[in-house]
Short mmCIF file of C-alpha atoms (C1' of nucleotides) in Angstrom, two decimals:
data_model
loop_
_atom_site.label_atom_id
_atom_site.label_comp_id
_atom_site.label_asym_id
_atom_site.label_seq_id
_atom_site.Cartn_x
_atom_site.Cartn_y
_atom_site.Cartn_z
CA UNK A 220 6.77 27.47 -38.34
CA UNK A 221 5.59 24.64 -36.30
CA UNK A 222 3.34 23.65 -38.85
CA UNK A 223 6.67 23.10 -41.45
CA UNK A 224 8.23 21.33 -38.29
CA UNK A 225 5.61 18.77 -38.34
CA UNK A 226 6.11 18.01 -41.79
CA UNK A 227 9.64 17.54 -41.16
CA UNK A 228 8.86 15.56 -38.25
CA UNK A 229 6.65 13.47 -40.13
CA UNK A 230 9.38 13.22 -43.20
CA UNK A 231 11.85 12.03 -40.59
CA UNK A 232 9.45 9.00 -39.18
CA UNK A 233 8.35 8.18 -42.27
CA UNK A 234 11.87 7.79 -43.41
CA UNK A 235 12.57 5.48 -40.91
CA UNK A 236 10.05 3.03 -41.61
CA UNK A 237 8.00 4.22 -38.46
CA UNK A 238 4.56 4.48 -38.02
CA UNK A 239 3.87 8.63 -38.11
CA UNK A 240 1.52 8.63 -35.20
CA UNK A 241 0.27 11.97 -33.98
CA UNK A 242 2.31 11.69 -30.92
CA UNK A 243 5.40 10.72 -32.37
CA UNK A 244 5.15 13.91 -34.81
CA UNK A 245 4.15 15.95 -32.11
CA UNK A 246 6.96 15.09 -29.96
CA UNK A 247 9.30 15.44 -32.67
CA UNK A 248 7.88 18.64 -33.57
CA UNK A 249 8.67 20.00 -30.31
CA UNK A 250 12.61 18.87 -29.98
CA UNK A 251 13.05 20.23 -33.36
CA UNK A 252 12.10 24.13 -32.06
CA UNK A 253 13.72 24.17 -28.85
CA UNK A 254 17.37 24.69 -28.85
CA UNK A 255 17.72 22.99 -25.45
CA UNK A 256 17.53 19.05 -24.32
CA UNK A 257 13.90 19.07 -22.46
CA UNK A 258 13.03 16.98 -19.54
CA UNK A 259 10.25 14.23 -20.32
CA UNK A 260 8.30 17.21 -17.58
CA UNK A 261 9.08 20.09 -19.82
CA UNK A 262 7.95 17.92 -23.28
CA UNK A 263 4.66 16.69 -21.51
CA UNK A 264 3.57 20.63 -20.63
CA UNK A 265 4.53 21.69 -24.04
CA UNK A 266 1.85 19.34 -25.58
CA UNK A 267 -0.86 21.03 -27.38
CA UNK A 268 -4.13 20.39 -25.57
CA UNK A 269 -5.33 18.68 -28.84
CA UNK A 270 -2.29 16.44 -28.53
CA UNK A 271 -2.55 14.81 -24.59
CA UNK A 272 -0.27 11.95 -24.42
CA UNK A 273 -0.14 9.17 -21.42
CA UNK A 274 3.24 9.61 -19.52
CA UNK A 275 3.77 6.31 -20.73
CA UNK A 276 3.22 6.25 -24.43
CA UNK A 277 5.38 9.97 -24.06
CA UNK A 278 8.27 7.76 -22.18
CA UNK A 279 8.18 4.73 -25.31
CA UNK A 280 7.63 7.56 -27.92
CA UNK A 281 10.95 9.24 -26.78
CA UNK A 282 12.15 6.00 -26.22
CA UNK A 283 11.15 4.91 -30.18
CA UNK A 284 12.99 7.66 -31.32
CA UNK A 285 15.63 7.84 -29.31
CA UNK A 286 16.27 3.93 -31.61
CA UNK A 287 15.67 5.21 -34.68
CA UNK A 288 18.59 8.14 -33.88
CA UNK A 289 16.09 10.82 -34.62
CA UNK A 290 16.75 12.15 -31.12
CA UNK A 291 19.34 11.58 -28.35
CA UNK A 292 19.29 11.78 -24.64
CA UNK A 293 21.45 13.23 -22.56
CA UNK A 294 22.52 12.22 -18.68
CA UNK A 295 22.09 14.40 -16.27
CA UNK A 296 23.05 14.51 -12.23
CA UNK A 297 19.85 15.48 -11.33
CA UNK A 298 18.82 11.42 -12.22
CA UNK A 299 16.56 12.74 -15.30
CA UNK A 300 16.89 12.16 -18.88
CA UNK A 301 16.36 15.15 -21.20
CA UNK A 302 16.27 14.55 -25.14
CA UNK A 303 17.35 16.69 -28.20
CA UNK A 304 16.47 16.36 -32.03
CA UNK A 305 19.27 15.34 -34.21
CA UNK A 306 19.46 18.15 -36.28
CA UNK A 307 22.19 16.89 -38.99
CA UNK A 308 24.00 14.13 -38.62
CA UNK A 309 26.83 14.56 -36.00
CA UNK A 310 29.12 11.90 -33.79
CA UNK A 311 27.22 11.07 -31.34
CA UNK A 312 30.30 9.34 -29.86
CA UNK A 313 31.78 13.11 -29.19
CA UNK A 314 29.09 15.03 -27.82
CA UNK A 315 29.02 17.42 -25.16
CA UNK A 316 26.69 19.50 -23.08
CA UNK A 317 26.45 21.85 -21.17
CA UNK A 318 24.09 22.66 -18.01
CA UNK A 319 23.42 25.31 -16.24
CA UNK A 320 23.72 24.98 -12.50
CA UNK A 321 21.67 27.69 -11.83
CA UNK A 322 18.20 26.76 -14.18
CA UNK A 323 19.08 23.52 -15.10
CA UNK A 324 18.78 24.45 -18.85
CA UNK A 325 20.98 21.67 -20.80
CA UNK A 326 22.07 22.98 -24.45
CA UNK A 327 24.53 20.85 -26.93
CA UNK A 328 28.18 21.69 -27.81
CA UNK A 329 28.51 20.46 -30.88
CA UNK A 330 32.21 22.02 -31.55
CA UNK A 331 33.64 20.71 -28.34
CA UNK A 332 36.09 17.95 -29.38
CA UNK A 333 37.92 16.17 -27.07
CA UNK A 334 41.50 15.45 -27.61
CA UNK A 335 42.33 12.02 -26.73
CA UNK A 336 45.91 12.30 -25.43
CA UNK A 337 45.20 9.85 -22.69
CA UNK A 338 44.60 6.09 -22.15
CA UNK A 339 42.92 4.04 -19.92
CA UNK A 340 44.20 1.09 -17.64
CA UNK A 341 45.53 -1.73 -19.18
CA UNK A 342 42.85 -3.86 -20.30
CA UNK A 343 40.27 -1.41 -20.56
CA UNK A 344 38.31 -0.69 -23.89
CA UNK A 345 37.39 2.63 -24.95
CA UNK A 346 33.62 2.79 -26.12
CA UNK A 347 32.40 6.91 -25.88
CA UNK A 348 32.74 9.57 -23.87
CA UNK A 349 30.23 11.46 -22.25
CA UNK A 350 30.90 15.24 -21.42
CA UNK A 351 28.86 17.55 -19.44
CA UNK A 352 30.51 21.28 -18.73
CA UNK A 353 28.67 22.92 -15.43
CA UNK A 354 27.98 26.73 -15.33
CA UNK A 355 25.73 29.62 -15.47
CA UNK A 356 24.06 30.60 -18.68
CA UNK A 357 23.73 33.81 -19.98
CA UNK A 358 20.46 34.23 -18.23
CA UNK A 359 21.68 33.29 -14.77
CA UNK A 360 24.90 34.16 -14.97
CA UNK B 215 44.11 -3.63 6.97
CA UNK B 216 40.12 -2.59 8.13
CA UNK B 217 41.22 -2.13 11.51
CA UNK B 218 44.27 0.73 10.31
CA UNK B 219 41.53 2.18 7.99
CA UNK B 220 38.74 2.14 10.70
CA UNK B 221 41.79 4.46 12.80
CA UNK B 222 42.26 6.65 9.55
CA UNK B 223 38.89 7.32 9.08
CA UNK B 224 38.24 8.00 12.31
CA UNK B 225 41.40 10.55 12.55
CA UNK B 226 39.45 11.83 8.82
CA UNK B 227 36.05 13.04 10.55
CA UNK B 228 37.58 14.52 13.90
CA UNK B 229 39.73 16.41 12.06
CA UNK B 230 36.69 17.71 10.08
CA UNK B 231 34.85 18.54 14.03
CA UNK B 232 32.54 16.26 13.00
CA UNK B 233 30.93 13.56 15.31
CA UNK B 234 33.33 9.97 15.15
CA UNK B 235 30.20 7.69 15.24
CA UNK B 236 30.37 4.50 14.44
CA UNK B 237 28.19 4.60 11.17
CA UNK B 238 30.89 7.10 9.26
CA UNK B 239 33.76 5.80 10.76
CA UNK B 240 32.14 2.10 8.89
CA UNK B 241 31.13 3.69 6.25
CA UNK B 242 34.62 6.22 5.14
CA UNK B 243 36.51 2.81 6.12
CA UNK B 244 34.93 0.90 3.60
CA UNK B 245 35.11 3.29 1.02
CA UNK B 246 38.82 3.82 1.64
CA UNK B 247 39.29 0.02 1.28
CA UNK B 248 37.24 -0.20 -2.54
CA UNK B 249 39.45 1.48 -5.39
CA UNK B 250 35.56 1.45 -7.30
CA UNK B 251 33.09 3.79 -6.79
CA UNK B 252 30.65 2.19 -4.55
CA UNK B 253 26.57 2.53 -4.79
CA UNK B 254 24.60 3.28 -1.61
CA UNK B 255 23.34 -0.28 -1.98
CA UNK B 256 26.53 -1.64 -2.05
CA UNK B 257 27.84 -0.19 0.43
CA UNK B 258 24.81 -1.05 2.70
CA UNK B 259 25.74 -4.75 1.68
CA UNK B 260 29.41 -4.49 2.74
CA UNK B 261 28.44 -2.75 6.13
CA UNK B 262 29.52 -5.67 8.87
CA UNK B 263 26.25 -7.90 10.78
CA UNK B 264 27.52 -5.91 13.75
CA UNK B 265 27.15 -2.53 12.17
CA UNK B 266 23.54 -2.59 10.51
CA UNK B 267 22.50 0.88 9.55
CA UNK B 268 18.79 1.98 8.58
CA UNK B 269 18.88 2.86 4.72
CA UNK B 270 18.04 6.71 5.80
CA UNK B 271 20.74 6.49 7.92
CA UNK B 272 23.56 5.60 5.08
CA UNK B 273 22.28 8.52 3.06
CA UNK B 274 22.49 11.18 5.44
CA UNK B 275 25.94 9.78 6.50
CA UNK B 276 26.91 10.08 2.83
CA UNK B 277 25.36 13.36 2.46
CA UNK B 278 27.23 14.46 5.08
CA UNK B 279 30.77 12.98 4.48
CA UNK B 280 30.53 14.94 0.76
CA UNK B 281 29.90 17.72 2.82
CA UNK B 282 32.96 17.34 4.38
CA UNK B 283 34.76 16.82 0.94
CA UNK B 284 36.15 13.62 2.54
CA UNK B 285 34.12 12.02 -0.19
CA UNK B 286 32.58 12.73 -3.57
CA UNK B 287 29.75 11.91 -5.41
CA UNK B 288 30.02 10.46 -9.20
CA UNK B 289 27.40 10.54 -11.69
CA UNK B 290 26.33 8.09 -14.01
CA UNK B 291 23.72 7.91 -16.76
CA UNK B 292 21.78 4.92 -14.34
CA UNK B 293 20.29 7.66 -12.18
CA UNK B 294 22.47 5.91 -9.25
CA UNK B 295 24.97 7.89 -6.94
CA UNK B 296 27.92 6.28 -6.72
CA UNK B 297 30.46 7.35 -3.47
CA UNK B 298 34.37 7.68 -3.63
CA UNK B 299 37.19 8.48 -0.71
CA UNK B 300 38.99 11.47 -1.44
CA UNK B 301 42.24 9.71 -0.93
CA UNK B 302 44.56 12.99 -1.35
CA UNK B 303 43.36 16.79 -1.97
CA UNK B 304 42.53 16.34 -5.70
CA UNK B 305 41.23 19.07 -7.85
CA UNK B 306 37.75 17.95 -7.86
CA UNK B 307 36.56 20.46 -10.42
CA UNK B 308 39.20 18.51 -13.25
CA UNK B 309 37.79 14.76 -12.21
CA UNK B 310 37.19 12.34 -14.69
CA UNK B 311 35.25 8.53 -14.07
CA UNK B 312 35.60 5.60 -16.50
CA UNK B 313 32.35 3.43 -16.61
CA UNK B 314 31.95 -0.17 -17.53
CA UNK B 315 29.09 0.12 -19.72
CA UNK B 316 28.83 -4.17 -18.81
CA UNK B 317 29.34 -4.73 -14.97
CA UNK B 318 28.18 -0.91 -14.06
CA UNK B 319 31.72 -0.33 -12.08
CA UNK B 320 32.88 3.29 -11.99
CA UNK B 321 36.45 4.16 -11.47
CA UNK B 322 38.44 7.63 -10.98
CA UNK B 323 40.97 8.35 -13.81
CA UNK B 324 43.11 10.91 -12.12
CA UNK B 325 45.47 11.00 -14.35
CA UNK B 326 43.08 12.15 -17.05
CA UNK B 327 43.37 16.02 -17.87
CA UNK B 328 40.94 17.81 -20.05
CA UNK B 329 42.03 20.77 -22.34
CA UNK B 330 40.49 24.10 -22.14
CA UNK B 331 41.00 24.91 -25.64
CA UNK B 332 37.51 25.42 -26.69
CA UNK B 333 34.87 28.36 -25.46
CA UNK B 334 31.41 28.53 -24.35
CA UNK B 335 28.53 30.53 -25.97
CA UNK B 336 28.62 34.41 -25.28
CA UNK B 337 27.39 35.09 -21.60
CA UNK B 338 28.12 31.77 -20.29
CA UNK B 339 30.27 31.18 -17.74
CA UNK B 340 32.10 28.29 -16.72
CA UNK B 341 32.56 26.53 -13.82
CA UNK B 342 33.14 22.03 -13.36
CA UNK B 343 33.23 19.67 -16.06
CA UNK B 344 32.24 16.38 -15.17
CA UNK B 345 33.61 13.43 -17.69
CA UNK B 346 32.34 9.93 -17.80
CA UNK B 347 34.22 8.10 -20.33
CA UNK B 348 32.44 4.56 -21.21
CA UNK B 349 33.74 0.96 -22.11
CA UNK B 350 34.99 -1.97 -20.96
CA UNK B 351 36.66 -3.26 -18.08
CA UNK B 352 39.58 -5.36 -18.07
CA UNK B 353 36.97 -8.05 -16.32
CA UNK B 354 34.18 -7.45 -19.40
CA UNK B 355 36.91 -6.63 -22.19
"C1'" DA C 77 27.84 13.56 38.46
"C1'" DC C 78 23.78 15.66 36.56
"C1'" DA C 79 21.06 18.28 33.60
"C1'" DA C 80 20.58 20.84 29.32
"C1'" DT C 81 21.52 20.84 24.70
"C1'" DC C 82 22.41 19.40 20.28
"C1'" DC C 83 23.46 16.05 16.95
"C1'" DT C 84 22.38 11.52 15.16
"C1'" DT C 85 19.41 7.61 14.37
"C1'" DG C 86 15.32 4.82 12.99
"C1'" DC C 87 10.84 4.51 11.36
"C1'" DA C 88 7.11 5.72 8.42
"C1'" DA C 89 5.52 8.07 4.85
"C1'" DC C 90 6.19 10.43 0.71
"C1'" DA C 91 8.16 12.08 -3.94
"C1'" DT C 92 10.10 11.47 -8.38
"C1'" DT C 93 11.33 9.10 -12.37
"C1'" DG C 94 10.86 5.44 -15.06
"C1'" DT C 95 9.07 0.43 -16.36
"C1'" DT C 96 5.94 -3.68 -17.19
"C1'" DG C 97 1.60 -6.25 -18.27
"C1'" DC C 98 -2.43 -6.31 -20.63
"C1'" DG C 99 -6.53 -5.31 -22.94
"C1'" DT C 100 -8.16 -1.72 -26.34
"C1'" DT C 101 -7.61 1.38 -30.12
"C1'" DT C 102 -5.48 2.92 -34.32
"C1'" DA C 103 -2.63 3.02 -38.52
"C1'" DT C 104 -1.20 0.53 -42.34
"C1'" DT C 105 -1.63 -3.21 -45.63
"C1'" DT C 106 -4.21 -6.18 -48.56
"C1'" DA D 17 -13.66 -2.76 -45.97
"C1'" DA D 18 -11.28 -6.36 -43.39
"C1'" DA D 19 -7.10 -8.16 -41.43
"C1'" DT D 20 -3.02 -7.44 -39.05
"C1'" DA D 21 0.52 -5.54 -36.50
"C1'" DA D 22 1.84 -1.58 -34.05
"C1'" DA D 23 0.81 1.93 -30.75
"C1'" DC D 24 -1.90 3.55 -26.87
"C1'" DG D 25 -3.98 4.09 -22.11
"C1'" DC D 26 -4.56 2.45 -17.72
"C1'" DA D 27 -3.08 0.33 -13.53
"C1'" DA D 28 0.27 -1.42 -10.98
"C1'" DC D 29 4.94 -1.79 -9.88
"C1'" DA D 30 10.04 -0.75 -9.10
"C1'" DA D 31 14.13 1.83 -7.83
"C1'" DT D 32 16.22 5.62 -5.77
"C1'" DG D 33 16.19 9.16 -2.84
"C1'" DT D 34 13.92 12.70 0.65
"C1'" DT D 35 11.21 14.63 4.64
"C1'" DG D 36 9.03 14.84 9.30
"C1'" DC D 37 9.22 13.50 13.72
"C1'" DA D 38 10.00 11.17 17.91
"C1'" DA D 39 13.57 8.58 20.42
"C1'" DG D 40 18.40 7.73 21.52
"C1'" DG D 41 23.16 9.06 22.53
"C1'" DA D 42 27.09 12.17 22.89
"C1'" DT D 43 28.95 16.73 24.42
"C1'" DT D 44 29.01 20.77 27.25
"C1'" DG D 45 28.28 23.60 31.26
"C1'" DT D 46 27.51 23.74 36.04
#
DNA sequence: ACAATCCTTGCAACATTGTTGCGTTTATTT
DNA sequence: AAATAAACGCAACAATGTTGCAAGGATTGT
C-alpha cells in the first residue's frame, strides 16, 4: 500500500512540473496514509531509515509542496504547523479542523461549511476563514 | 483617560484577590485602552519609561491575568500570542477574531455567531471553536 | 513595629520551532 | 556523458516562549 502511495506521490510531483526527489515522494507518501495533519516532529520520525532527511530540506520540502497545493497546513495554538495531503480537490478557502485538546491529534472537516450570515466592519475585506473546533476525540474522550 | 483606566484595572485584579502591583495594573490598563489585540512585544513597547518590566516579567503577568479571565489569549497562524481585555463577561467559548492578513492586527468580532448545524465524527466530543477569519483592514483595504 | 511568610520580580539559561547563507550533491536536459 | 539548474546538508541565526533560582517587596500574625 505504501508502495502504490509512492507512485501516486510521484504522479502528483511529476504533474506539477517538480523535480520527484526521494524526499519529496517520501514525504508525500506519508501525508497521503495518515488521516491526520502531522507535525513537521511526527513526519521526521515516520521517515524510513533509508529515507533520513535534514530538518531543513524536510521544512522547504513541506514548504515546496505546500506551493504547488499538493498539501496544506494547518494553524495550530500550540505555535506549530502540521500539514495534510490534498486528497481531491476541495476549497481550501472553507476548511475546518478539528483538534483534540487532549492528544493534540488535528483531523480535517471537510463537510463543515460555514454560513456567512455576518459581515465585517465597514471597510474590511473578507479574504478566508480559518476554523479550528476544540475537543476530545474518540480516543480521549 | 489612562489615569480612570489605571483605577479600573486596579478595582479589576482586587476584585479577583489578586496582588494590585504595579506591572498588571500597567499592563490590564493598556490593554483596556487598545480595541486590537496586542502582542507581548507590543505591549512591552507601550509600557511607560517609568514602568519598565523584564520580558519574563510581562509573560507571567499575562499568564496570570488569563488566569483570571480578565484577559484572553487569541491565536493566530504567526505562532504569536496576541492579549485582549475582557471588557464585559462574554461567552468566550463562541469568540471569533478577524486578522489583517497585511498589517498583522487582530480584532474581536463579537457580534459574530457560529451555527451548530453540523456534527462531529462518532465518539468525538465537542467543546470551543476558535474562528480566525482573514482579510483586510479598513487601513490595508 | 517586627518577624515570618508568601507572592512577585529580574536575571540567566534553556527549549522549541522555524529560517537564511552557502558550498556541495543530485536530477534533469541536451 | 557533460552542462545546468534545482535540491540538499550543514552551520549559524532568529523569534517566541519557559524554567530555575536568588533577591525584593507586600501581607499577615504577634
Amino acid at each position: 500500500m505504501l508502495n502504490k502511495l509512492h507512485i501516486t506521490a510521484e504522479d502528483m510531483i511529476q504533474q506539477n512540473g517538480g523535480r520527484a526527489t526521494a524526499g519529496r515522494i517520501g514525504i508525500l507518501a506519508i501525508l497521503l496514509a495518515e488521516q491526520q495533519a502531522m507535525t513537521h516532529r511526527e513526519i521526521e520520525q515516520r521517515l524510513p531509515g533509508t529515507l533520513q532527511l535534514d530538518r531543513v530540506t524536510l521544512y522547504r520540502a513541506l514548504e515546496w509542496l505546500v506551493g504547488k497545493n499538493l498539501i496544506h497546513k494547518v494553524t495550530s495554538d500550540d505555535r506549530v504547523w502540521r500539514y495534510h495531503a490534498n486528497r481531491e480537490v476541495h476549497n481550501t478557502h472553507q476548511h475546518a479542523h478539528f483538534k483534540c485538546t487532549c492528544c493534540a491529534q488535528v483531523i480535517c472537516l471537510d463537510d463543515l461549511t460555514i454560513e456567512r450570515n455576518w459581515h465585517l466592519p465597514t471597510g474590511y475585506r473578507f479574504q478566508e476563514i480559518e476554523l479550528t473546533v476544540k475537543g476530545l476525540c474518540a480516543d480521549c474522550g
